Structure formats: structure tokens, C-alpha cells
Short mmCIF file of C-alpha atoms and ligand atoms in Angstrom, two decimals:
data_model
loop_
_atom_site.label_atom_id
_atom_site.label_comp_id
_atom_site.label_asym_id
_atom_site.label_seq_id
_atom_site.Cartn_x
_atom_site.Cartn_y
_atom_site.Cartn_z
CA MET A 1 40.42 6.11 9.59
CA SER A 2 38.49 6.12 6.44
CA GLN A 3 35.06 7.69 6.63
CA GLN A 4 32.49 5.49 6.79
CA ARG A 5 30.38 5.54 3.56
CA LYS A 6 26.82 6.08 3.65
CA ALA A 7 24.58 3.75 1.44
CA VAL A 8 20.63 4.48 1.32
CA ALA A 9 17.91 1.23 0.77
CA LEU A 10 15.14 1.07 -0.77
CA ILE A 11 13.24 -1.44 1.10
CA SER A 12 9.95 -2.93 0.27
CA GLY A 13 9.46 -5.43 2.81
CA GLY A 14 10.50 -8.57 0.62
CA LEU A 15 13.65 -10.84 1.43
CA ASP A 16 15.59 -9.35 -1.57
CA SER A 17 16.14 -6.03 0.01
CA LEU A 18 16.54 -7.30 3.53
CA LEU A 19 19.65 -8.94 1.82
CA ALA A 20 20.99 -6.50 0.00
CA ALA A 21 21.14 -4.42 3.03
CA LYS A 22 22.36 -6.46 4.91
CA MET A 23 25.14 -7.67 3.17
CA MET A 24 25.69 -3.78 3.08
CA ILE A 25 25.88 -3.65 6.68
CA ASP A 26 28.06 -6.00 7.26
CA GLN A 27 30.69 -4.60 5.27
CA GLY A 28 30.66 -1.65 7.01
CA ILE A 29 28.27 1.23 5.94
CA HIS A 30 26.06 2.78 7.63
CA VAL A 31 22.29 2.02 5.97
CA GLU A 32 19.20 3.68 6.54
CA GLY A 33 16.15 2.39 4.96
CA ILE A 34 13.53 4.28 2.78
CA ASN A 35 10.25 2.88 1.56
CA PHE A 36 7.87 4.80 -0.71
CA TYR A 37 4.47 4.17 -0.38
CA THR A 38 1.99 4.98 -3.33
CA GLY A 39 -1.50 3.84 -1.74
CA PHE A 40 -1.15 0.58 -3.77
CA CYS A 41 1.48 -1.22 -1.47
CA VAL A 42 0.51 -4.92 -0.56
CA GLU A 43 1.51 -3.68 3.45
CA GLY A 44 -0.89 -2.24 5.57
CA HIS A 45 -4.59 -1.39 4.65
CA THR A 46 -7.48 -3.97 4.40
CA HIS A 47 -6.13 -6.03 7.28
CA ALA A 48 -7.36 -3.15 8.84
CA ILE A 49 -10.83 -3.37 7.41
CA ARG A 50 -11.97 -6.80 6.97
CA LYS A 51 -12.77 -8.87 10.67
CA LYS A 52 -11.58 -12.11 8.83
CA ASP A 53 -7.75 -10.91 8.58
CA LYS A 54 -8.06 -9.29 12.15
CA ALA A 55 -7.89 -12.30 13.89
CA LYS A 56 -3.89 -12.50 12.46
CA PRO A 57 -2.52 -9.55 12.87
CA LYS A 58 -0.52 -8.60 9.99
CA ARG A 59 2.83 -6.74 10.26
CA ASN A 60 4.23 -4.07 8.12
CA ASN A 61 7.12 -5.89 6.47
CA ALA A 62 9.40 -3.26 5.62
CA LEU A 63 9.19 -2.22 9.73
CA TRP A 64 9.96 -5.33 10.18
CA SER A 65 12.93 -5.70 7.81
CA ALA A 66 14.08 -2.33 9.13
CA GLU A 67 14.52 -4.30 12.44
CA GLN A 68 15.79 -7.40 11.71
CA LEU A 69 18.35 -4.63 10.24
CA GLY A 70 18.85 -2.83 13.08
CA ILE A 71 18.74 0.65 10.61
CA LYS A 72 16.31 3.38 10.79
CA LEU A 73 13.22 3.34 8.01
CA HIS A 74 12.31 6.44 6.28
CA ILE A 75 8.55 5.88 4.86
CA ILE A 76 7.53 8.46 2.66
CA ASP A 77 4.20 9.23 0.89
CA ILE A 78 4.44 9.40 -2.70
CA ILE A 79 0.96 9.25 -3.24
CA ASP A 80 -0.09 12.11 -5.58
CA GLU A 81 3.26 12.03 -7.62
CA TYR A 82 3.18 8.56 -8.17
CA LYS A 83 -0.25 9.18 -10.59
CA ASP A 84 1.66 10.64 -13.02
CA VAL A 85 4.10 7.20 -13.21
CA LEU A 86 0.77 4.95 -13.55
CA ILE A 87 -1.50 6.55 -15.42
CA ASN A 88 1.27 7.70 -18.31
CA PRO A 89 4.25 5.10 -18.11
CA LYS A 90 6.68 6.12 -20.90
CA HIS A 91 7.69 2.04 -20.57
CA GLY A 92 3.88 0.83 -21.04
CA TYR A 93 2.61 -1.53 -18.63
CA GLY A 94 3.43 -5.34 -16.99
CA ALA A 95 0.76 -8.34 -17.23
CA ASN A 96 -1.49 -5.94 -15.02
CA MET A 97 -1.32 -2.76 -14.73
CA ASN A 98 1.49 -2.80 -13.21
CA PRO A 99 3.67 0.15 -14.61
CA CYS A 100 7.52 -1.30 -12.75
CA LEU A 101 9.76 -0.07 -15.03
CA ASP A 102 8.98 3.20 -14.63
CA CYS A 103 7.88 2.15 -10.99
CA LYS A 104 11.50 1.60 -10.27
CA ILE A 105 13.09 4.43 -12.35
CA PHE A 106 10.97 6.45 -10.53
CA MET A 107 10.98 4.65 -6.64
CA VAL A 108 15.34 5.15 -7.58
CA GLY A 109 14.81 8.88 -8.86
CA LYS A 110 13.40 9.59 -5.38
CA ALA A 111 15.61 8.06 -3.27
CA LYS A 112 18.40 9.44 -5.80
CA GLN A 113 17.14 12.54 -4.54
CA TRP A 114 17.15 11.93 -0.60
CA MET A 115 20.51 10.46 -0.75
CA ASP A 116 21.67 13.86 -1.86
CA ALA A 117 19.64 15.50 0.63
CA ASN A 118 20.96 13.96 3.47
CA GLY A 119 24.51 13.72 2.52
CA PHE A 120 24.53 9.85 1.67
CA ASP A 121 26.84 8.25 -0.83
CA PHE A 122 24.88 5.71 -3.21
CA ILE A 123 22.12 3.68 -3.34
CA ILE A 124 21.37 0.02 -2.82
CA THR A 125 18.11 -2.05 -3.73
CA GLY A 126 17.70 -5.80 -3.73
CA GLU A 127 17.29 -6.56 -7.71
CA VAL A 128 18.15 -9.45 -9.28
CA MET A 129 18.92 -9.81 -12.85
CA GLY A 130 16.68 -11.43 -14.89
CA GLN A 131 13.84 -12.18 -11.84
CA ARG A 132 10.99 -10.24 -12.41
CA PRO A 133 10.12 -10.14 -16.61
CA MET A 134 9.67 -6.18 -16.69
CA SER A 135 11.61 -4.50 -14.38
CA GLN A 136 14.62 -6.52 -13.71
CA ARG A 137 15.39 -8.03 -17.38
CA LYS A 138 19.09 -7.66 -17.99
CA ASP A 139 19.09 -5.40 -20.70
CA LEU A 140 16.50 -3.59 -18.51
CA LEU A 141 18.44 -2.93 -15.36
CA PRO A 142 20.58 -0.32 -17.39
CA VAL A 143 17.48 1.80 -18.05
CA VAL A 144 17.03 2.30 -14.48
CA VAL A 145 20.25 3.28 -13.87
CA ARG A 146 20.11 5.72 -16.65
CA GLU A 147 16.34 7.33 -16.28
CA SER A 148 16.87 7.65 -12.67
CA GLY A 149 19.65 9.44 -12.51
CA ALA A 150 21.58 7.83 -10.28
CA ASP A 151 23.63 6.48 -12.44
CA ASP A 152 26.95 4.44 -10.78
CA ARG A 153 25.86 5.49 -7.32
CA LEU A 154 23.15 2.80 -7.92
CA LEU A 155 24.50 -0.64 -6.54
CA ARG A 156 22.57 -4.08 -6.44
CA PRO A 157 24.65 -6.56 -4.02
CA LEU A 158 22.82 -9.55 -5.19
CA CYS A 159 23.82 -9.53 -9.00
CA ALA A 160 26.51 -7.14 -8.72
CA LYS A 161 29.15 -8.84 -10.36
CA ASN A 162 26.70 -9.85 -13.09
CA LEU A 163 26.75 -6.31 -13.80
CA ALA A 164 29.75 -3.85 -14.44
CA ALA A 165 31.79 -2.07 -11.34
CA THR A 166 30.02 0.72 -9.78
CA LEU A 167 31.38 3.59 -7.43
CA PRO A 168 31.03 2.27 -4.32
CA GLU A 169 32.82 -0.69 -5.78
CA ARG A 170 35.47 1.66 -8.09
CA GLU A 171 36.72 3.13 -5.11
CA GLY A 172 36.79 0.26 -2.92
CA TRP A 173 34.06 1.68 -0.30
CA VAL A 174 32.39 -2.18 -1.18
CA ASN A 175 34.21 -5.29 -1.88
CA ARG A 176 33.16 -6.31 -4.96
CA GLU A 177 34.73 -9.94 -4.38
CA GLN A 178 31.95 -10.33 -1.63
CA LEU A 179 29.18 -9.78 -3.33
CA GLU A 180 26.79 -11.87 -5.38
CA ASP A 181 26.24 -12.70 -8.57
CA PHE A 182 22.18 -13.65 -8.46
CA SER A 183 19.86 -14.02 -11.49
CA GLY A 184 17.14 -15.59 -12.83
CA ARG A 185 14.01 -16.57 -11.03
CA ASN A 186 15.64 -19.75 -8.64
CA ARG A 187 15.15 -18.16 -5.32
CA LYS A 188 17.32 -20.59 -3.49
CA PRO A 189 20.25 -18.55 -3.69
CA GLN A 190 18.37 -15.45 -1.66
CA MET A 191 16.90 -18.63 0.73
CA ALA A 192 20.75 -20.06 1.70
CA LEU A 193 21.60 -16.52 2.33
CA ALA A 194 18.61 -16.08 4.46
CA ALA A 195 19.08 -18.85 6.04
CA LYS A 196 23.02 -17.97 6.35
CA TYR A 197 22.08 -14.35 7.95
CA GLY A 198 19.56 -15.69 10.39
CA PHE A 199 16.62 -14.15 8.71
CA ILE A 200 13.53 -17.00 9.43
CA ASP A 201 9.86 -15.68 9.00
CA TYR A 202 10.36 -13.48 6.04
CA ALA A 203 8.09 -12.13 4.02
CA THR A 204 7.04 -13.46 0.73
CA PRO A 205 4.67 -12.05 -0.81
CA ALA A 206 3.20 -13.71 -4.43
CA GLY A 207 3.52 -11.81 -7.31
CA GLY A 208 4.80 -8.65 -6.12
CA CYS A 209 4.95 -5.45 -3.87
CA CYS A 210 1.82 -3.89 -4.72
CA PHE A 211 -1.76 -4.59 -5.53
CA LEU A 212 -1.23 -3.63 -9.51
CA THR A 213 0.09 -6.89 -10.06
CA ASP A 214 -3.70 -8.35 -9.17
CA LYS A 215 -5.92 -9.32 -11.90
CA ASN A 216 -8.48 -8.66 -9.85
CA TYR A 217 -7.25 -5.24 -8.51
CA SER A 218 -5.99 -3.96 -12.15
CA ASP A 219 -10.13 -5.09 -13.53
CA LYS A 220 -11.35 -2.52 -10.71
CA LEU A 221 -8.60 0.26 -11.37
CA VAL A 222 -9.56 0.18 -15.68
CA ASP A 223 -12.60 -0.25 -14.96
CA LEU A 224 -13.30 2.82 -12.78
CA TRP A 225 -11.38 4.76 -15.68
CA GLN A 226 -13.44 3.65 -18.42
CA ALA A 227 -16.57 4.99 -16.00
CA ARG A 228 -15.51 8.25 -15.16
CA ASN A 229 -13.88 8.84 -18.92
CA LYS A 230 -10.78 10.07 -17.57
CA LYS A 231 -7.15 8.05 -16.24
CA ASP A 232 -7.65 9.83 -12.25
CA TYR A 233 -7.93 8.63 -9.42
CA GLU A 234 -7.81 9.99 -5.84
CA LEU A 235 -6.80 7.93 -2.65
CA ASP A 236 -9.91 7.18 -1.84
CA ASP A 237 -10.84 5.46 -4.88
CA ILE A 238 -8.05 2.45 -4.58
CA MET A 239 -8.56 2.03 -1.18
CA LEU A 240 -12.18 1.22 -2.27
CA LEU A 241 -11.37 -0.83 -5.39
CA LYS A 242 -9.86 -2.76 -2.23
CA VAL A 243 -12.89 -3.28 -0.32
CA GLY A 244 -16.11 -4.59 -1.25
CA ARG A 245 -17.91 -6.64 -4.32
CA HIS A 246 -17.94 -4.30 -7.20
CA LEU A 247 -20.61 -5.00 -9.77
CA ARG A 248 -21.79 -2.39 -12.32
CA PRO A 249 -25.29 -2.78 -13.24
CA GLN A 250 -25.33 -0.56 -16.30
CA PRO A 251 -22.61 1.86 -17.42
CA HIS A 252 -22.92 5.06 -15.06
CA TYR A 253 -23.21 3.61 -11.96
CA LYS A 254 -21.23 0.56 -10.14
CA LEU A 255 -22.43 -0.77 -6.85
CA ILE A 256 -19.94 -1.72 -3.90
CA VAL A 257 -21.33 -3.87 -1.80
CA SER A 258 -19.76 -4.95 1.88
CA ARG A 259 -18.94 -8.57 2.96
CA GLU A 260 -18.78 -8.88 6.05
CA ASP A 261 -18.62 -6.35 9.54
CA GLY A 262 -15.61 -4.68 9.44
CA GLU A 263 -16.70 -3.48 5.50
CA ASN A 264 -19.42 -2.59 6.80
CA LYS A 265 -17.74 -0.15 9.39
CA PHE A 266 -15.23 1.13 7.18
CA LEU A 267 -17.40 2.15 4.71
CA LYS A 268 -19.58 4.09 6.80
CA GLY A 269 -16.93 6.16 6.27
CA TYR A 270 -18.14 7.07 2.71
CA LYS A 271 -21.82 7.80 3.44
CA LYS A 272 -21.53 12.07 2.80
CA GLN A 273 -19.41 10.87 -0.54
CA PHE A 274 -22.47 8.12 -1.97
CA SER A 275 -25.90 7.56 -2.14
CA THR A 276 -25.48 3.96 0.44
CA ILE A 277 -28.58 1.71 0.67
CA GLU A 278 -28.57 0.28 4.14
CA ILE A 279 -30.73 -3.00 4.73
CA LYS A 280 -33.28 -2.60 7.79
CA SER A 281 -35.44 -5.12 7.96
CA HIS A 282 -32.71 -7.78 7.98
CA ASN A 283 -28.57 -8.21 8.34
CA GLY A 284 -27.54 -7.17 5.18
CA PRO A 285 -24.92 -5.12 3.75
CA LEU A 286 -23.74 -1.44 3.20
CA THR A 287 -24.28 -0.64 -0.32
CA LEU A 288 -22.36 2.11 -1.63
CA VAL A 289 -23.50 4.04 -5.33
CA ASP A 290 -20.54 5.06 -7.14
CA GLY A 291 -22.49 7.59 -9.90
CA GLU A 292 -26.07 8.94 -10.53
CA VAL A 293 -29.00 7.44 -10.46
CA SER A 294 -32.47 7.85 -10.78
CA ASP A 295 -35.17 7.00 -8.24
CA GLU A 296 -35.66 3.62 -10.51
CA GLU A 297 -32.29 2.87 -10.63
CA PHE A 298 -31.90 3.46 -6.87
CA ARG A 299 -34.45 1.16 -6.41
CA PHE A 300 -33.02 -1.56 -8.52
CA ALA A 301 -29.99 -1.05 -6.72
CA ALA A 302 -31.61 -1.34 -3.35
CA ARG A 303 -33.13 -4.90 -4.87
CA ILE A 304 -29.49 -6.00 -5.86
CA ALA A 305 -28.23 -5.07 -2.57
CA ALA A 306 -31.36 -7.57 -0.85
CA ARG A 307 -29.45 -10.27 -2.31
CA PHE A 308 -26.15 -10.22 -0.64
CA SER A 309 -28.72 -9.69 2.71
CA GLN A 310 -30.31 -11.97 4.83
CA GLY A 311 -33.28 -11.27 3.54
CA ARG A 312 -32.94 -12.40 0.52
CA ASP A 313 -35.23 -14.90 0.11
CA ALA A 314 -37.98 -13.13 1.92
CA ASP A 315 -41.05 -11.37 -0.05
CA SER A 316 -40.08 -7.86 1.07
CA VAL A 317 -36.89 -6.51 2.82
CA THR A 318 -36.88 -2.72 4.47
CA VAL A 319 -34.03 -0.85 3.11
CA LYS A 320 -32.82 2.90 3.53
CA LEU A 321 -31.72 5.10 0.87
CA THR A 322 -29.86 7.84 1.47
CA ARG A 323 -28.82 10.32 -1.56
CA LYS A 324 -25.01 11.91 -0.94
CA ASP A 325 -27.20 14.78 0.24
CA GLY A 326 -29.01 13.57 3.20
CA GLU A 327 -32.23 13.36 1.38
CA GLU A 328 -33.77 9.56 2.94
CA GLN A 329 -36.46 6.90 2.27
CA LEU A 330 -37.71 3.99 3.84
CA VAL A 331 -38.93 1.51 1.11
CA ASP A 332 -39.72 -2.11 1.06
CA ILE A 333 -38.70 -3.73 -2.26
CA PRO A 334 -38.08 -7.58 -2.93
CA PRO A 335 -34.71 -8.68 -3.37
CA LEU A 336 -33.21 -9.42 -6.80
CA PRO A 337 -33.59 -13.39 -7.75
CA ALA A 338 -30.18 -14.75 -8.30
CA SER A 339 -30.59 -15.38 -11.61
CA ASP A 340 -31.59 -11.71 -12.20
CA ILE A 341 -27.94 -11.07 -10.63
CA LYS A 342 -25.38 -10.89 -13.89
CA GLN A 343 -21.99 -12.88 -13.96
CA GLU A 344 -21.01 -9.67 -16.16
CA TRP A 345 -21.65 -6.84 -13.55
CA TYR A 346 -19.45 -8.56 -11.03
CA ILE A 347 -16.04 -6.16 -12.14
CA MET B 1 9.47 19.92 26.43
CA SER B 2 5.93 20.16 25.45
CA HIS B 3 2.76 18.46 24.51
CA PHE B 4 1.41 17.85 21.17
CA THR B 5 -1.41 15.85 19.63
CA LEU B 6 -2.12 14.42 16.15
CA ASP B 7 -5.33 13.69 14.65
CA ALA B 8 -4.55 10.47 12.39
CA ARG B 9 -8.28 8.59 12.45
CA ARG B 10 -9.86 7.20 8.72
CA SER B 11 -6.20 6.75 7.74
CA LEU B 12 -5.10 3.55 6.54
CA CYS B 13 -2.03 2.20 7.65
CA PRO B 14 0.84 2.83 6.74
CA MET B 15 -0.52 6.42 6.57
CA PRO B 16 -0.82 7.19 10.12
CA VAL B 17 2.90 5.88 10.78
CA ILE B 18 3.60 8.78 7.76
CA LYS B 19 1.80 11.19 10.07
CA THR B 20 3.58 10.54 13.04
CA GLN B 21 7.10 9.99 11.75
CA ASP B 22 6.57 13.48 9.46
CA LYS B 23 5.11 14.48 13.12
CA ILE B 24 8.13 14.12 15.12
CA ALA B 25 10.83 15.03 12.82
CA GLU B 26 9.57 19.25 13.85
CA LEU B 27 9.33 17.96 17.39
CA GLN B 28 12.39 18.02 20.33
CA ALA B 29 13.83 15.20 22.05
CA GLY B 30 12.05 15.00 25.17
CA ASP B 31 8.43 15.85 23.75
CA THR B 32 5.14 13.93 23.81
CA LEU B 33 2.88 13.25 20.91
CA GLU B 34 -0.58 11.49 21.58
CA VAL B 35 -1.61 9.67 18.24
CA THR B 36 -5.19 9.25 17.93
CA CYS B 37 -5.91 6.35 14.82
CA THR B 38 -8.57 4.48 13.74
CA ASP B 39 -6.79 1.48 11.97
CA PRO B 40 -5.81 -0.91 14.61
CA GLY B 41 -3.11 -1.73 12.49
CA ALA B 42 -1.22 1.62 14.21
CA LEU B 43 -0.94 0.12 17.39
CA SER B 44 1.91 -2.62 16.04
CA ASP B 45 3.07 -0.24 13.58
CA ILE B 46 3.94 2.68 15.38
CA PRO B 47 5.35 1.07 18.20
CA ALA B 48 7.20 -0.68 15.35
CA TRP B 49 8.49 2.79 13.88
CA CYS B 50 9.44 3.74 17.22
CA ARG B 51 11.44 1.29 18.51
CA ILE B 52 13.74 1.06 14.99
CA ASN B 53 13.81 5.29 15.32
CA GLY B 54 14.70 5.69 19.33
CA HIS B 55 11.82 6.94 20.54
CA ILE B 56 9.81 5.64 23.48
CA VAL B 57 6.04 4.50 23.06
CA LYS B 58 4.90 5.58 27.07
CA GLU B 59 1.43 4.17 26.19
CA SER B 60 -0.89 3.15 24.24
CA HIS B 61 -4.44 1.87 24.31
CA GLU B 62 -7.68 0.94 22.07
CA LYS B 63 -11.45 2.82 23.01
CA ASN B 64 -14.50 3.03 21.41
CA ASP B 65 -12.55 1.86 17.90
CA GLU B 66 -9.45 4.25 17.98
CA VAL B 67 -6.33 3.50 19.21
CA VAL B 68 -4.47 5.90 21.32
CA ILE B 69 -0.33 5.85 21.24
CA THR B 70 1.76 8.31 23.10
CA ILE B 71 5.06 8.72 22.41
CA GLN B 72 8.16 10.23 23.80
CA VAL B 73 10.64 11.74 20.90
CA GLY B 74 14.28 10.13 21.36
S1 SF4 C 401 5.36 -4.52 -8.75
FE1 SF4 C 401 4.09 -2.54 -8.22
S2 SF4 C 401 5.53 -1.27 -6.49
FE2 SF4 C 401 6.43 -3.05 -7.54
S3 SF4 C 401 7.76 -2.12 -8.61
FE3 SF4 C 401 5.89 -3.47 -10.29
S4 SF4 C 401 4.68 -1.63 -10.14
FE4 SF4 C 401 6.62 -0.71 -8.66
#
């Protein structure tokens, strides 16, 4: 009996990687999934923070895909290593701060290391030629193959027939005839294949698999780097970019104003790392102050925060100002009039 | 067979899943692991991870904004 070959599948949680893995399973390949967590992934997070999203619990689509396929899924934390990919992408950024080509090269390279360490034979991805402007352009697919080190052990079942035969095909581990030749942005062939396999209720993320394709998110990241004068971040920084309203009244400080209860609770966890503003006389947001502020600026920031409280139309609102070192003071301040909140403060 | 605990509080999904996965990799079949999280997403994600990786969720509950999940390693 011939040896059962093993493939590691990059599972993003989207339809394409689900289909690619399913095609291999149907060809008798032992498939296990791998999912990389960069810190920017759309999966998870904010549904845990915002109350309105909690009513509709959000599943982790990578786990869901693995369950549909009946395969193991290994979720790997690459937060630290990914920093270099995002900060110094050799091939540059896409429409926003998404370094898709470098990201793909990095992830396939990590999958190659995992494959070698675990005695697997090849790697599969759900890439479709020409589907995404940056990482899936026809002329760029070979760049991923080459620079990741995966070489001909990288098989893309959904568009394999448009590409040169890879080792698994040449060796007869998989039947090339049963692979697909999808290309371009038309999603109908994938949807038809999903229907054939009986996959319904699959995820259809708009834009991409991570927040870096989102313009608002990217703007906040760029603002963070500009304000700090260096391209760097910690996990907490990138989490906070997903939470609250962000306003920068002056270059040296920014306010993160919670929008609802869930965010309030989440931001409370950061009270030791930031100076904070709490509205005491009315219902209102918790606000973090990112940056060093003078007493006068702290009070001005409190007037902005009060604008977002239920005391917005009151003559005076009582707020508690707490410095990072724990020093507290209660002050009464007039909320800033709506017309004085400048549009350009919003990041 | 031993009992272990894991503190995954204040980390957001999928980090509690990753921490659980990494801890379970060190344990033996039959051991139990009690994971405490503050992200309610863990209530669906950790059991889903357990189902696909052959571990059993013995018990799970929410208490004072914390989620506690007890897993038997498969
Ligand atoms: S969308 Fe994000 S995770 Fe997906 S390839 Fe681009 S940078 Fe990487």
C-alpha cells in the first residue's frame, strides 16, 4: 500500500482555504490546518469587547473550517515575529497598511518550517490567481514560492492547473486532473464548489483576512507611529486601535473614548498604563489619555470626554482625573461645546 | 493523572485558545486543565478547539465576568 501523504493547509477561516483543504482530503491526503495569529486578524477580539456584538456571538472561522473538514487545527502566535513583516515589508504595502505579499511569504515560510518539523510532505493554500491585487497576482505567485523557501512543495489546489506542476503532482501524490484552474475575481466557481461539497454558512469577510486592509484602522496605526516617532507597537497598542473613538487634540497626546459599556469595561483594564478620565456626575465614557499631558491639558481633555457623556448639555460635569502613578483629583468642568470638537481631531 | 490550572484572563481570543493549546501540549492524556478567561468568546472557541483536537470539555461556566472551562486531555 502506498504511503499516505501529509499536507499542512493554511486555514484563514475563509472559503478558499476551506475548499483547498477539502479537495486534498478528498484525494486521500492527511491534512492538518495551521492558522497564524498576527494580532491583526479579523477573527476574535472586538466581539468580546463591544456589547452590541456580544448579542450575536461570533465564531472563530478558522476553528469552524477545521470542524467542517474534520481536521486538526494548530493556531500559532506570530505576534512578535510579524512586527518585522509589517514594519519593514520588502515588497511594500497594499492599498492600506497591508503588507500582503510579505505576509504571504512569511506565513508560507512558517508553514514550511512546521512541515519540516512535523514530517509533513507539502503545503496547501487557498490562493486563486489574480483574485487579490497584491499577493495573488499571476506574476507574484512565484515570488511566494521562491522567497518562502517552499519551492515546489507549495500546492494551490484552486488554481494549480494554471501553474507549473508541483512536486505532489509530479510524484502522483495528488491527481492534477482533479485540481482547479480558477482565476480572477469572480467568486462563482468557488461558490459552486462550496455548494457541491455542501458547505453553507461559510465566512465571507469583506476586504481581507486582517484589519490592516481597513482604511480607518490603518490611519490609526500610522497616527500611532507618527506620534511616537517610530514604527513599533506592542499587542496592547494594536488592540486599543480597535476600541473606542480616537481623537488627537494635540500632536503629543491622544484620547481613547469608550463608546459603550463593553468598551468601558475593557478600557478599565488599562488604568495602570494610562492617565484616565472618568465622568462621575453623569453616565459617561471612560477615557484613556495616551501621551504626557500638563494639568491644563488634562482638564481640557476632560472637557472633551464630558462632551461624550450624558452631561454633555449640563453647565458643569464632575470628573475624576487619575494620573498613571495613581494621583487622583476630582474637578468640575464645563463640557466642550459640540462646535469646538474639531473634525480633524478624529483619527 | 493530574490537575492543572491556566490563567488566560485579560487576553482576547484567540489567545486563550493558543495558551490552552500550548499548555495541553505539555500534558498527558487523562490530565485535566482548568482554564480561566475573561473573554466570553472562549466559551465557544475553546470547546471548538477541543472538539477538533480530541479533548473533552468536562464543564464550563461563567462567574463574575469570568469563564471557567475544565478540559480532560484526550
Ligand atoms: S490581508 Fe492581512 S493577513 Fe491577509 S495577506 Fe494581507 S496582510 Fe496578510
